[in-house]
Coordinates of C-alpha atoms in Angstrom, one line a residue:
Chain A
X1 CA 63.8 104.9 69.8
X2 CA 63.5 101.5 67.8
X3 CA 63.9 98.2 69.7
X4 CA 67.2 97.5 67.8
X5 CA 68.9 100.8 68.6
X6 CA 67.5 100.3 72.2
X7 CA 69.3 97.0 72.7
X8 CA 72.7 98.1 71.5
X9 CA 72.6 101.2 73.4
X10 CA 71.8 99.1 76.4
X11 CA 75.2 96.9 75.7
X12 CA 77.1 99.9 75.7
X13 CA 75.4 101.4 78.6
X14 CA 76.2 98.1 80.8
X15 CA 79.7 98.3 79.7
X16 CA 79.8 101.5 81.5
X17 CA 78.0 100.8 84.2
X18 CA 80.2 97.6 84.7
X19 CA 83.5 99.7 84.5
X20 CA 82.0 102.2 86.9
X21 CA 81.7 99.5 89.6
X22 CA 85.4 98.1 88.8
X23 CA 87.1 101.3 88.4
X24 CA 86.0 103.1 91.3
X25 CA 87.1 103.0 94.9
X26 CA 84.8 100.8 97.0
X27 CA 82.1 102.4 99.3
X28 CA 84.2 101.0 102.0
X29 CA 87.5 102.6 101.3
X30 CA 88.5 105.0 104.0
X31 CA 87.3 107.5 104.6
X32 CA 84.1 105.4 103.9
X33 CA 81.5 108.6 104.2
X34 CA 83.6 110.2 101.0
X35 CA 83.5 107.0 99.0
X36 CA 80.0 106.1 99.6
X37 CA 79.3 109.9 98.4
X38 CA 81.2 109.3 95.2
X39 CA 79.7 106.0 94.3
X40 CA 76.1 107.4 95.4
X41 CA 76.2 110.1 92.5
X42 CA 77.9 107.8 89.9
X43 CA 75.1 105.1 90.6
X44 CA 72.4 107.3 90.1
X45 CA 71.8 106.2 86.7
X46 CA 71.4 108.5 83.8
X47 CA 72.0 107.8 79.9
X48 CA 75.8 107.6 80.1
X49 CA 75.8 109.7 77.0
X50 CA 79.2 111.0 77.2
X51 CA 80.9 107.5 77.8
X52 CA 78.5 105.9 75.2
X53 CA 79.6 108.7 72.8
X54 CA 83.2 108.1 73.2
X55 CA 83.3 104.5 72.9
X56 CA 81.0 104.9 69.7
X57 CA 83.8 107.1 68.1
X58 CA 86.7 104.8 69.7
X59 CA 84.9 102.5 67.3
X60 CA 85.2 104.3 64.0
X61 CA 88.5 103.1 63.0
X62 CA 90.5 100.3 64.4
X63 CA 91.9 101.2 68.2
X64 CA 94.8 101.1 69.9
X65 CA 93.7 100.4 73.5
X66 CA 90.1 99.7 75.3
X67 CA 88.4 103.3 75.8
X68 CA 86.4 101.9 79.0
X69 CA 88.9 103.8 81.4
X70 CA 88.8 107.0 79.8
X71 CA 84.8 106.5 79.3
X72 CA 84.3 106.0 83.2
X73 CA 86.7 109.0 83.6
X74 CA 84.6 111.4 81.4
X75 CA 81.4 110.1 83.5
X76 CA 83.4 111.0 86.9
X77 CA 84.0 114.3 85.3
X78 CA 80.3 114.8 84.3
X79 CA 79.0 113.6 87.6
X80 CA 81.1 115.9 89.5
X81 CA 79.5 118.9 87.9
X82 CA 76.1 117.7 88.7
X83 CA 77.1 117.6 92.6
X84 CA 78.8 120.8 92.7
X85 CA 75.7 122.3 90.3
X86 CA 73.2 121.2 92.9
X87 CA 75.0 122.8 95.9
X88 CA 72.8 125.6 97.7
X89 CA 75.6 128.3 96.8
X90 CA 74.9 127.4 93.0
X91 CA 71.7 125.7 91.8
X92 CA 70.3 124.7 95.0
X93 CA 68.9 121.4 93.9
X94 CA 67.5 119.0 96.4
X95 CA 66.7 116.5 93.6
X96 CA 68.6 114.7 90.6
X97 CA 67.7 112.4 88.8
X98 CA 64.5 111.4 90.9
X99 CA 66.4 110.9 94.1
X100 CA 67.9 113.3 96.8
X101 CA 70.9 115.7 95.7
X102 CA 74.6 114.3 96.9
X103 CA 74.7 117.1 99.6
X104 CA 70.9 116.4 100.5
X105 CA 71.8 112.7 101.1
X106 CA 75.0 113.2 102.7
X107 CA 75.9 117.1 103.8
X108 CA 77.4 119.7 101.9
X109 CA 81.0 119.5 102.7
X110 CA 80.9 116.1 101.7
X111 CA 79.4 117.1 98.4
X112 CA 82.1 119.5 97.6
X113 CA 84.6 116.9 98.5
X114 CA 83.0 114.0 96.7
X115 CA 82.7 116.4 93.8
X116 CA 86.5 117.5 94.1
X117 CA 87.3 113.8 94.2
X118 CA 85.5 112.6 91.3
X119 CA 87.1 115.4 89.2
X120 CA 90.5 114.2 90.4
X121 CA 89.6 110.9 90.0
X122 CA 89.1 111.4 86.2
X123 CA 92.6 112.4 85.7
X124 CA 94.1 109.8 87.8
X125 CA 92.2 107.0 85.8
X126 CA 93.4 107.9 82.5
X127 CA 97.2 108.5 83.6
X128 CA 97.0 105.0 85.6
X129 CA 95.2 103.0 82.9
X130 CA 97.1 104.4 79.6
X131 CA 100.7 104.8 81.6
X132 CA 102.0 102.4 78.6
X133 CA 100.5 104.4 76.0
X134 CA 101.8 108.0 77.6
X135 CA 101.1 110.0 74.0
X136 CA 97.5 108.9 74.2
X137 CA 97.1 109.5 77.7
X138 CA 98.5 113.1 77.7
X139 CA 96.2 114.0 74.6
X140 CA 93.4 112.5 76.5
X141 CA 93.9 114.4 79.8
X142 CA 94.5 117.7 77.6
X143 CA 91.2 117.3 75.7
X144 CA 89.5 116.6 79.1
X145 CA 91.2 119.2 81.0
X146 CA 90.6 121.7 78.6
X147 CA 87.0 121.3 77.9
X148 CA 85.9 121.2 81.4
X149 CA 88.2 124.1 82.5
X150 CA 87.7 127.5 83.3
X151 CA 87.3 128.7 79.8
X152 CA 84.8 125.7 78.6
X153 CA 82.8 123.8 80.7
X154 CA 83.3 125.7 84.1
X155 CA 83.0 129.3 82.3
X156 CA 79.8 128.3 80.7
X157 CA 78.3 127.5 84.2
X158 CA 79.9 130.6 85.6
X159 CA 77.9 132.9 82.9
X160 CA 74.8 131.0 83.5
X161 CA 74.9 131.9 87.3
X162 CA 76.0 135.8 86.3
X163 CA 73.0 135.9 83.7
X164 CA 70.3 134.5 86.0
X165 CA 66.9 136.5 86.7
X166 CA 68.2 138.8 83.7
X167 CA 67.2 139.1 80.0
X168 CA 69.9 137.2 77.8
X169 CA 70.7 137.7 74.5
X170 CA 71.5 135.2 71.8
X171 CA 75.4 135.4 71.8
X172 CA 75.7 134.9 75.9
X173 CA 73.3 132.1 75.5
X174 CA 75.3 130.4 73.0
X175 CA 78.5 131.0 75.0
X176 CA 76.8 129.1 77.9
X177 CA 75.3 126.0 75.6
X178 CA 78.6 125.8 73.6
X179 CA 80.7 125.7 76.8
X180 CA 78.5 124.2 79.9
X181 CA 77.0 121.5 77.7
X182 CA 78.8 121.3 74.6
X183 CA 82.2 121.2 75.3
X184 CA 82.4 118.0 77.3
X185 CA 80.2 116.2 74.5
X186 CA 82.5 117.3 72.0
X187 CA 85.6 116.0 74.3
X188 CA 84.0 112.7 74.5
X189 CA 83.9 112.3 70.8
X190 CA 87.6 113.9 70.4
X191 CA 88.7 111.5 73.2
X192 CA 87.0 108.4 71.8
X193 CA 89.1 109.1 68.2
X194 CA 91.9 109.7 69.8
X195 CA 92.2 106.0 70.3
X196 CA 92.3 105.7 66.5
X197 CA 95.5 107.6 66.1
X198 CA 93.2 110.3 63.9
X199 CA 94.6 112.8 61.6
X200 CA 94.0 116.4 61.9
X201 CA 91.2 116.3 59.4
X202 CA 89.6 113.9 61.3
X203 CA 89.6 115.3 64.5
X204 CA 88.3 118.7 62.9
X205 CA 85.3 116.3 61.8
X206 CA 84.5 114.9 65.0
X207 CA 84.7 118.4 66.6
X208 CA 81.7 119.5 64.1
X209 CA 79.9 116.4 65.2
X210 CA 80.6 117.3 69.0
X211 CA 79.6 120.9 68.4
X212 CA 76.1 120.4 66.7
X213 CA 75.3 117.3 69.3
X214 CA 76.2 120.0 72.1
X215 CA 73.9 122.6 70.9
X216 CA 71.2 120.0 70.0
X217 CA 71.4 118.3 73.1
X218 CA 70.8 121.8 75.2
X219 CA 68.0 123.0 73.2
X220 CA 66.4 119.4 73.4
X221 CA 67.1 119.5 77.4
X222 CA 65.5 122.9 77.5
X223 CA 62.4 122.1 75.4
X224 CA 61.9 118.6 77.8
X225 CA 62.2 121.2 80.5
X226 CA 59.3 123.7 79.5
X227 CA 56.9 120.9 78.3
X228 CA 57.6 117.5 80.4
X229 CA 56.7 116.0 83.6
X230 CA 58.7 115.6 86.7
X231 CA 58.5 111.9 86.6
X232 CA 60.0 111.9 83.2
X233 CA 62.9 114.2 83.9
X234 CA 63.8 113.0 87.9
X235 CA 63.8 116.8 88.8
X236 CA 61.4 119.4 89.4
X237 CA 59.8 120.7 85.9
X238 CA 60.2 124.4 85.2
X239 CA 63.1 124.6 87.7
X240 CA 64.8 126.7 84.9
X241 CA 62.3 129.1 84.2
X242 CA 61.3 129.5 88.0
X243 CA 65.0 130.9 88.5
X244 CA 64.8 132.7 85.7
X245 CA 67.5 130.9 83.9
X246 CA 68.5 131.5 80.5
X247 CA 67.2 128.7 78.0
X248 CA 66.4 128.6 74.5
X249 CA 62.6 129.2 74.9
X250 CA 62.9 132.2 76.6
X251 CA 64.9 133.5 73.8
X252 CA 63.4 131.6 70.7
X253 CA 60.1 130.2 71.9
X254 CA 59.0 126.6 71.9
X255 CA 58.8 126.5 67.8
X256 CA 62.1 128.5 67.0
X257 CA 64.0 125.9 69.4
X258 CA 62.4 123.0 67.5
X259 CA 63.8 124.4 64.3
X260 CA 67.1 124.8 66.0
X261 CA 67.4 121.5 67.3
X262 CA 66.5 119.9 63.8
X263 CA 69.1 122.1 61.9
X264 CA 72.1 121.2 64.3
X265 CA 71.0 117.4 64.3
X266 CA 71.3 117.6 60.2
X267 CA 74.5 119.2 60.6
X268 CA 75.9 116.5 63.4
X269 CA 74.7 113.9 60.9
X270 CA 76.4 115.6 57.9
X271 CA 79.7 115.7 59.9
X272 CA 79.6 112.2 61.0
X273 CA 78.9 111.0 57.4
X274 CA 81.8 113.1 56.3
X275 CA 84.2 111.3 59.1
X276 CA 83.3 107.7 57.6
X277 CA 84.5 104.6 59.3
X278 CA 82.4 102.3 61.2
X279 CA 80.0 105.1 61.8
X280 CA 76.3 103.4 61.9
X281 CA 75.9 103.6 65.6
X282 CA 76.9 107.0 66.1
X283 CA 74.6 108.0 63.3
X284 CA 72.0 106.5 65.0
X285 CA 72.7 107.8 68.4
X286 CA 72.9 111.4 66.7
X287 CA 69.3 110.8 65.0
X288 CA 67.9 109.8 68.3
X289 CA 68.8 113.0 70.3
X290 CA 66.6 115.0 68.5
X291 CA 63.7 112.4 68.8
X292 CA 63.7 112.8 72.5
X293 CA 61.4 115.6 71.7
X294 CA 58.4 113.7 70.0
Chain B
X1 CA 116.6 131.7 108.4
X2 CA 120.1 132.9 107.5
X3 CA 120.9 135.7 105.0
X4 CA 122.2 133.5 102.4
X5 CA 119.2 130.9 102.3
X6 CA 116.8 133.9 102.4
X7 CA 118.1 135.0 99.4
X8 CA 118.1 131.8 97.5
X9 CA 115.0 130.8 98.5
X10 CA 113.6 134.3 97.2
X11 CA 115.3 133.7 93.9
X12 CA 113.3 130.4 93.7
X13 CA 110.1 131.9 94.8
X14 CA 110.3 134.8 92.2
X15 CA 110.7 132.2 89.6
X16 CA 107.6 130.8 91.0
X17 CA 105.6 134.0 91.3
X18 CA 106.6 134.8 87.6
X19 CA 105.6 131.3 86.3
X20 CA 102.3 131.8 88.0
X21 CA 101.5 135.2 86.2
X22 CA 102.6 133.9 82.6
X23 CA 100.9 130.4 83.0
X24 CA 97.6 131.4 84.4
X25 CA 94.9 132.8 82.1
X26 CA 94.8 136.8 82.2
X27 CA 91.8 138.3 84.8
X28 CA 90.2 139.6 81.7
X29 CA 89.6 136.2 80.0
X30 CA 85.9 135.4 79.6
X31 CA 84.1 134.9 82.1
X32 CA 86.0 137.8 84.1
X33 CA 85.0 137.3 87.3
X34 CA 85.8 133.6 87.2
X35 CA 89.5 134.2 86.2
X36 CA 89.8 137.2 88.4
X37 CA 88.9 134.9 91.5
X38 CA 91.3 132.1 90.3
X39 CA 94.2 135.0 89.8
X40 CA 93.1 136.5 93.5
X41 CA 93.9 133.3 95.3
X42 CA 97.0 132.4 93.3
X43 CA 98.3 135.8 94.0
X44 CA 97.7 135.9 97.6
X45 CA 101.3 135.2 98.3
X46 CA 102.4 132.2 100.8
X47 CA 105.7 130.7 100.7
X48 CA 105.5 128.8 97.9
X49 CA 106.8 125.7 99.6
X50 CA 105.6 122.9 97.4
X51 CA 106.8 124.4 94.1
X52 CA 110.0 125.1 95.6
X53 CA 110.4 121.9 97.0
X54 CA 109.7 120.8 93.7
X55 CA 112.3 122.6 91.9
X56 CA 114.7 121.7 94.2
X57 CA 114.0 118.2 93.9
X58 CA 114.5 118.6 89.9
X59 CA 118.0 119.9 90.8
X60 CA 119.2 116.8 92.4
X61 CA 120.3 115.4 89.3
X62 CA 120.3 116.5 85.5
X63 CA 116.8 117.3 84.3
X64 CA 115.0 116.5 81.5
X65 CA 113.0 119.5 80.9
X66 CA 111.9 122.9 82.8
X67 CA 109.8 121.8 86.0
X68 CA 108.2 125.0 86.2
X69 CA 105.1 124.6 84.8
X70 CA 104.7 121.4 87.0
X71 CA 105.7 123.7 89.9
X72 CA 102.7 126.1 89.0
X73 CA 100.7 123.2 88.7
X74 CA 101.0 121.9 92.0
X75 CA 100.5 125.4 93.4
X76 CA 96.8 125.8 91.5
X77 CA 96.5 122.3 93.3
X78 CA 97.2 123.8 96.5
X79 CA 95.4 127.1 96.1
X80 CA 92.2 124.9 95.0
X81 CA 92.4 123.1 98.2
X82 CA 92.5 126.3 100.3
X83 CA 89.5 128.1 98.6
X84 CA 87.3 125.0 99.3
X85 CA 88.5 124.5 102.8
X86 CA 87.5 127.9 103.5
X87 CA 84.1 127.6 102.5
X88 CA 81.2 128.1 105.1
X89 CA 80.3 124.5 104.7
X90 CA 84.0 123.5 105.6
X91 CA 86.1 125.5 107.3
X92 CA 83.7 128.7 107.4
X93 CA 86.9 130.8 107.5
X94 CA 86.8 134.5 106.5
X95 CA 90.2 135.5 106.1
X96 CA 93.3 133.5 104.2
X97 CA 96.8 135.1 104.5
X98 CA 95.6 138.4 105.9
X99 CA 93.0 138.8 102.9
X100 CA 89.3 138.1 102.9
X101 CA 89.3 134.5 101.7
X102 CA 87.7 133.7 98.1
X103 CA 84.3 133.4 98.9
X104 CA 84.5 136.4 101.2
X105 CA 86.0 138.5 98.1
X106 CA 83.7 137.4 95.6
X107 CA 80.8 134.9 96.7
X108 CA 80.5 131.4 97.5
X109 CA 79.6 130.0 93.8
X110 CA 82.4 131.6 92.3
X111 CA 84.7 130.3 95.1
X112 CA 83.3 126.8 94.4
X113 CA 84.1 127.2 90.8
X114 CA 87.1 129.2 91.1
X115 CA 88.8 126.0 92.9
X116 CA 87.0 123.5 90.8
X117 CA 89.0 125.7 88.0
X118 CA 92.4 125.4 89.5
X119 CA 92.1 121.7 90.1
X120 CA 91.3 121.3 86.3
X121 CA 94.1 123.8 85.2
X122 CA 96.7 121.8 87.1
X123 CA 96.1 118.8 85.2
X124 CA 95.9 120.7 81.8
X125 CA 99.1 122.7 82.7
X126 CA 101.1 119.5 82.9
X127 CA 99.4 117.9 79.7
X128 CA 99.9 120.6 77.6
X129 CA 103.5 121.9 78.7
X130 CA 105.1 118.0 78.8
X131 CA 103.1 117.0 75.5
X132 CA 106.7 116.2 74.0
X133 CA 107.4 114.3 77.4
X134 CA 104.5 112.4 77.4
X135 CA 105.9 109.8 79.7
X136 CA 106.7 112.3 82.1
X137 CA 103.4 114.0 81.7
X138 CA 101.8 110.5 82.6
X139 CA 103.7 110.1 85.4
X140 CA 103.5 113.7 86.8
X141 CA 100.1 113.6 86.5
X142 CA 99.4 110.3 88.3
X143 CA 101.5 111.4 91.1
X144 CA 99.6 114.6 91.5
X145 CA 96.1 112.9 90.9
X146 CA 97.1 110.3 93.5
X147 CA 98.3 112.5 96.0
X148 CA 95.3 114.9 96.0
X149 CA 92.7 112.4 95.6
X150 CA 90.1 110.8 97.8
X151 CA 92.2 108.4 99.2
X152 CA 95.2 111.1 100.4
X153 CA 94.4 114.7 100.5
X154 CA 90.8 115.1 100.1
X155 CA 90.1 111.5 102.4
X156 CA 92.5 113.6 104.9
X157 CA 90.4 116.5 104.5
X158 CA 87.3 114.6 105.3
X159 CA 88.6 112.6 108.2
X160 CA 89.5 116.0 109.7
X161 CA 86.0 117.3 109.4
X162 CA 84.2 114.1 110.5
X163 CA 86.6 114.4 114.0
X164 CA 85.8 117.6 114.7
X165 CA 84.5 118.2 118.4
X166 CA 85.6 114.6 119.4
X167 CA 88.4 113.4 121.3
X168 CA 91.1 112.1 118.5
X169 CA 93.4 109.2 118.4
X170 CA 97.0 109.1 117.5
X171 CA 96.1 106.8 114.6
X172 CA 93.5 108.8 113.2
X173 CA 95.5 112.5 113.8
X174 CA 98.5 110.7 111.8
X175 CA 96.1 109.4 108.9
X176 CA 95.0 113.0 108.6
X177 CA 98.2 114.9 108.7
X178 CA 100.0 112.3 106.5
X179 CA 97.0 112.8 103.9
X180 CA 95.7 116.3 104.2
X181 CA 99.4 117.8 104.4
X182 CA 101.9 115.2 103.5
X183 CA 100.9 113.8 100.4
X184 CA 100.9 117.1 98.5
X185 CA 104.4 117.5 99.8
X186 CA 105.5 114.2 99.0
X187 CA 104.1 114.7 95.5
X188 CA 106.0 117.9 95.1
X189 CA 109.2 116.1 95.7
X190 CA 108.7 113.1 93.8
X191 CA 107.2 114.9 91.0
X192 CA 110.4 117.3 90.9
X193 CA 112.9 114.0 90.9
X194 CA 110.6 112.8 87.9
X195 CA 112.5 115.1 85.7
X196 CA 115.9 113.3 86.6
X197 CA 114.8 110.0 85.2
X198 CA 115.1 108.5 88.7
X199 CA 115.4 104.8 89.7
X200 CA 113.2 103.3 92.0
X201 CA 115.4 103.1 94.8
X202 CA 115.7 107.3 94.5
X203 CA 111.7 107.4 94.4
X204 CA 111.5 105.3 97.5
X205 CA 114.3 107.8 99.2
X206 CA 112.7 110.9 97.9
X207 CA 109.3 109.5 99.3
X208 CA 110.8 109.1 102.7
X209 CA 112.1 112.7 102.5
X210 CA 108.3 113.8 101.9
X211 CA 107.0 111.8 104.3
X212 CA 109.0 113.3 107.4
X213 CA 108.8 116.8 105.7
X214 CA 104.8 116.5 105.7
X215 CA 104.6 115.2 109.4
X216 CA 107.0 118.4 110.2
X217 CA 105.3 120.7 108.6
X218 CA 102.1 119.8 110.2
X219 CA 103.5 120.0 113.5
X220 CA 105.1 123.2 113.2
X221 CA 101.5 124.5 111.8
X222 CA 99.9 123.2 114.7
X223 CA 102.6 124.6 117.1
X224 CA 102.3 128.0 115.6
X225 CA 98.6 128.1 115.7
X226 CA 98.8 127.4 119.4
X227 CA 101.6 129.9 120.3
X228 CA 101.3 132.8 117.5
X229 CA 99.8 136.0 116.9
X230 CA 97.0 136.8 114.2
X231 CA 99.5 139.0 112.4
X232 CA 102.1 136.6 111.9
X233 CA 99.9 133.8 110.5
X234 CA 97.3 135.8 108.4
X235 CA 94.6 134.0 110.0
X236 CA 92.6 134.0 113.3
X237 CA 94.8 132.5 116.0
X238 CA 93.4 129.5 117.9
X239 CA 91.3 128.8 115.0
X240 CA 92.0 125.1 114.9
X241 CA 91.1 124.9 119.0
X242 CA 87.8 127.1 118.5
X243 CA 86.5 124.4 116.3
X244 CA 88.0 121.5 118.5
X245 CA 90.0 120.4 115.8
X246 CA 92.3 117.7 115.7
X247 CA 96.2 118.9 116.4
X248 CA 99.4 117.4 117.7
X249 CA 99.0 119.8 120.7
X250 CA 95.7 118.4 121.9
X251 CA 96.9 114.7 121.7
X252 CA 100.7 115.7 122.8
X253 CA 101.0 118.9 124.5
X254 CA 103.5 121.8 123.3
X255 CA 106.7 119.7 124.1
X256 CA 105.7 116.5 122.7
X257 CA 104.7 118.1 119.6
X258 CA 108.2 119.8 119.5
X259 CA 110.3 116.6 120.2
X260 CA 107.8 114.7 117.5
X261 CA 109.0 117.7 114.7
X262 CA 112.7 117.2 115.8
X263 CA 112.5 113.4 115.2
X264 CA 110.9 113.9 111.9
X265 CA 113.4 116.7 110.7
X266 CA 116.0 114.4 111.4
X267 CA 114.5 111.8 109.5
X268 CA 114.1 113.9 106.7
X269 CA 117.5 115.0 106.8
X270 CA 118.8 111.5 106.8
X271 CA 117.0 110.5 103.9
X272 CA 117.9 113.5 101.8
X273 CA 121.6 112.8 102.5
X274 CA 121.2 109.2 101.5
X275 CA 119.8 110.5 98.2
X276 CA 122.5 112.5 97.3
X277 CA 123.1 114.6 94.6
X278 CA 122.9 118.4 94.5
X279 CA 121.2 118.1 97.7
X280 CA 122.5 121.2 99.8
X281 CA 119.7 123.3 99.0
X282 CA 117.0 120.6 99.9
X283 CA 118.9 120.1 103.2
X284 CA 118.7 123.6 104.1
X285 CA 115.1 124.2 103.5
X286 CA 114.4 121.1 105.8
X287 CA 116.2 122.3 108.6
X288 CA 114.7 125.6 108.3
X289 CA 111.1 124.1 108.2
X290 CA 111.9 123.3 111.9
X291 CA 113.5 126.3 112.6
X292 CA 110.1 128.1 111.8
X293 CA 109.0 127.7 115.7
X294 CA 112.3 128.9 117.2

């Protein structure tokens, strides 16, 4: 990543960090253990890619309101999925971003409830903050709930679990990636653009951007997991392979995965170009996704 | 319960059952195991007290829209709490309403994800069905998310878990009951009244009804749990005592609990009287709550 983009990204990330700190209940809110667990997982870092994409999309055209509360909401949603995915009954991961995962740091019951709380809070944040823009609020909530529901995000996670330890075909792998990872990334962009009162055509264009970003993101993640070191990832390397999880690498090999990542990056860039507006930052973010593997 | 009320209640319950069947994704929706689990728990029966209360409240004054989708949404929300509460890491209950609980019938990972899906779907249902009444949708979502969030429903569950196996004081017991049970019952009424474009005063009055109904409901539940038989309850009797859970009985004894239940019923009736409108059915429902223990 070049220095200019790095600094620009950092200002967006800082805005998100500040939003998280300001908009989440304090860790001393009753019950303290629950709110401490929510903050522990929300403050674990990460690149804040979904809220940053949302804000970038909201800046494509003039926006009717500040997208920060919605950006924090999508990070709450994303963080709840990590907490529940790490549970012993699901992926059984003790580490997340180099720290003990929520159920390891607290306990399993607290982690279930902290995840439930962050999921619920995502919708509360949007309904409360955009109460004076109710048409916007309703669209944002519909986008977020649909993308993260049983037919998309959770459905992708379910099929991922169901296919562990067995050979996987390209269709199933695509279903998992499009839904488990792709749907929420697409929602981040769609929700951002909602702030600009978009046309139907613009919504279709941003969905195409999201679709290809989502696939790039997952393929790059699979490549990094197969080739990186644990310090860089903050989780045990080869974790996916160890549990015989379905990855692009298992299906296409490293070289095939590289080719797919490049193809989807090019498609995402083309769709963002077609959308127009102030898309310079969005184009840079898309290009950078693929560069993570170089 | 008298025969007339019984039949009237049955027509409301049937409307809710039909709504659940029509509004939930079919069990054959991909991924099938997940949607089968969602429907399994949603179709397990129960009295549908929350959706019925919501519809009853929506009928107090002329309503601007059909409350059925919101009524199904609150039942989705309630059902998710039962699925997660039954998990081995929380209450570890194998039975729910006389049938295997969700994680027993399916498996633990599926139960976590089915609960997450129903929670998410509650908000999606409201946002989608009232998209043309966005001010109403935003209020409904704010009510539901606030009542079921970390400072109310989930917070009550967290304190309940934290206080297991130790003596409990009246303040903590009240916090647990007001939040774990009371908040969602109050939200059912408040959300119902939202359909009638209520004044601030009417909202305060319906909140008072919900507050006292919530406490009555929990005290009656504690009395039934201490005195009933497993067939009547559909779950192991003395379960709460066995785990040394905090109940009104432990704190006030059976007689004290009866007295409290009567007092809160009277307060709920008084608040519903003050509210006025077509409150005959609501008054009957409140009276019946207390009669469950006779």
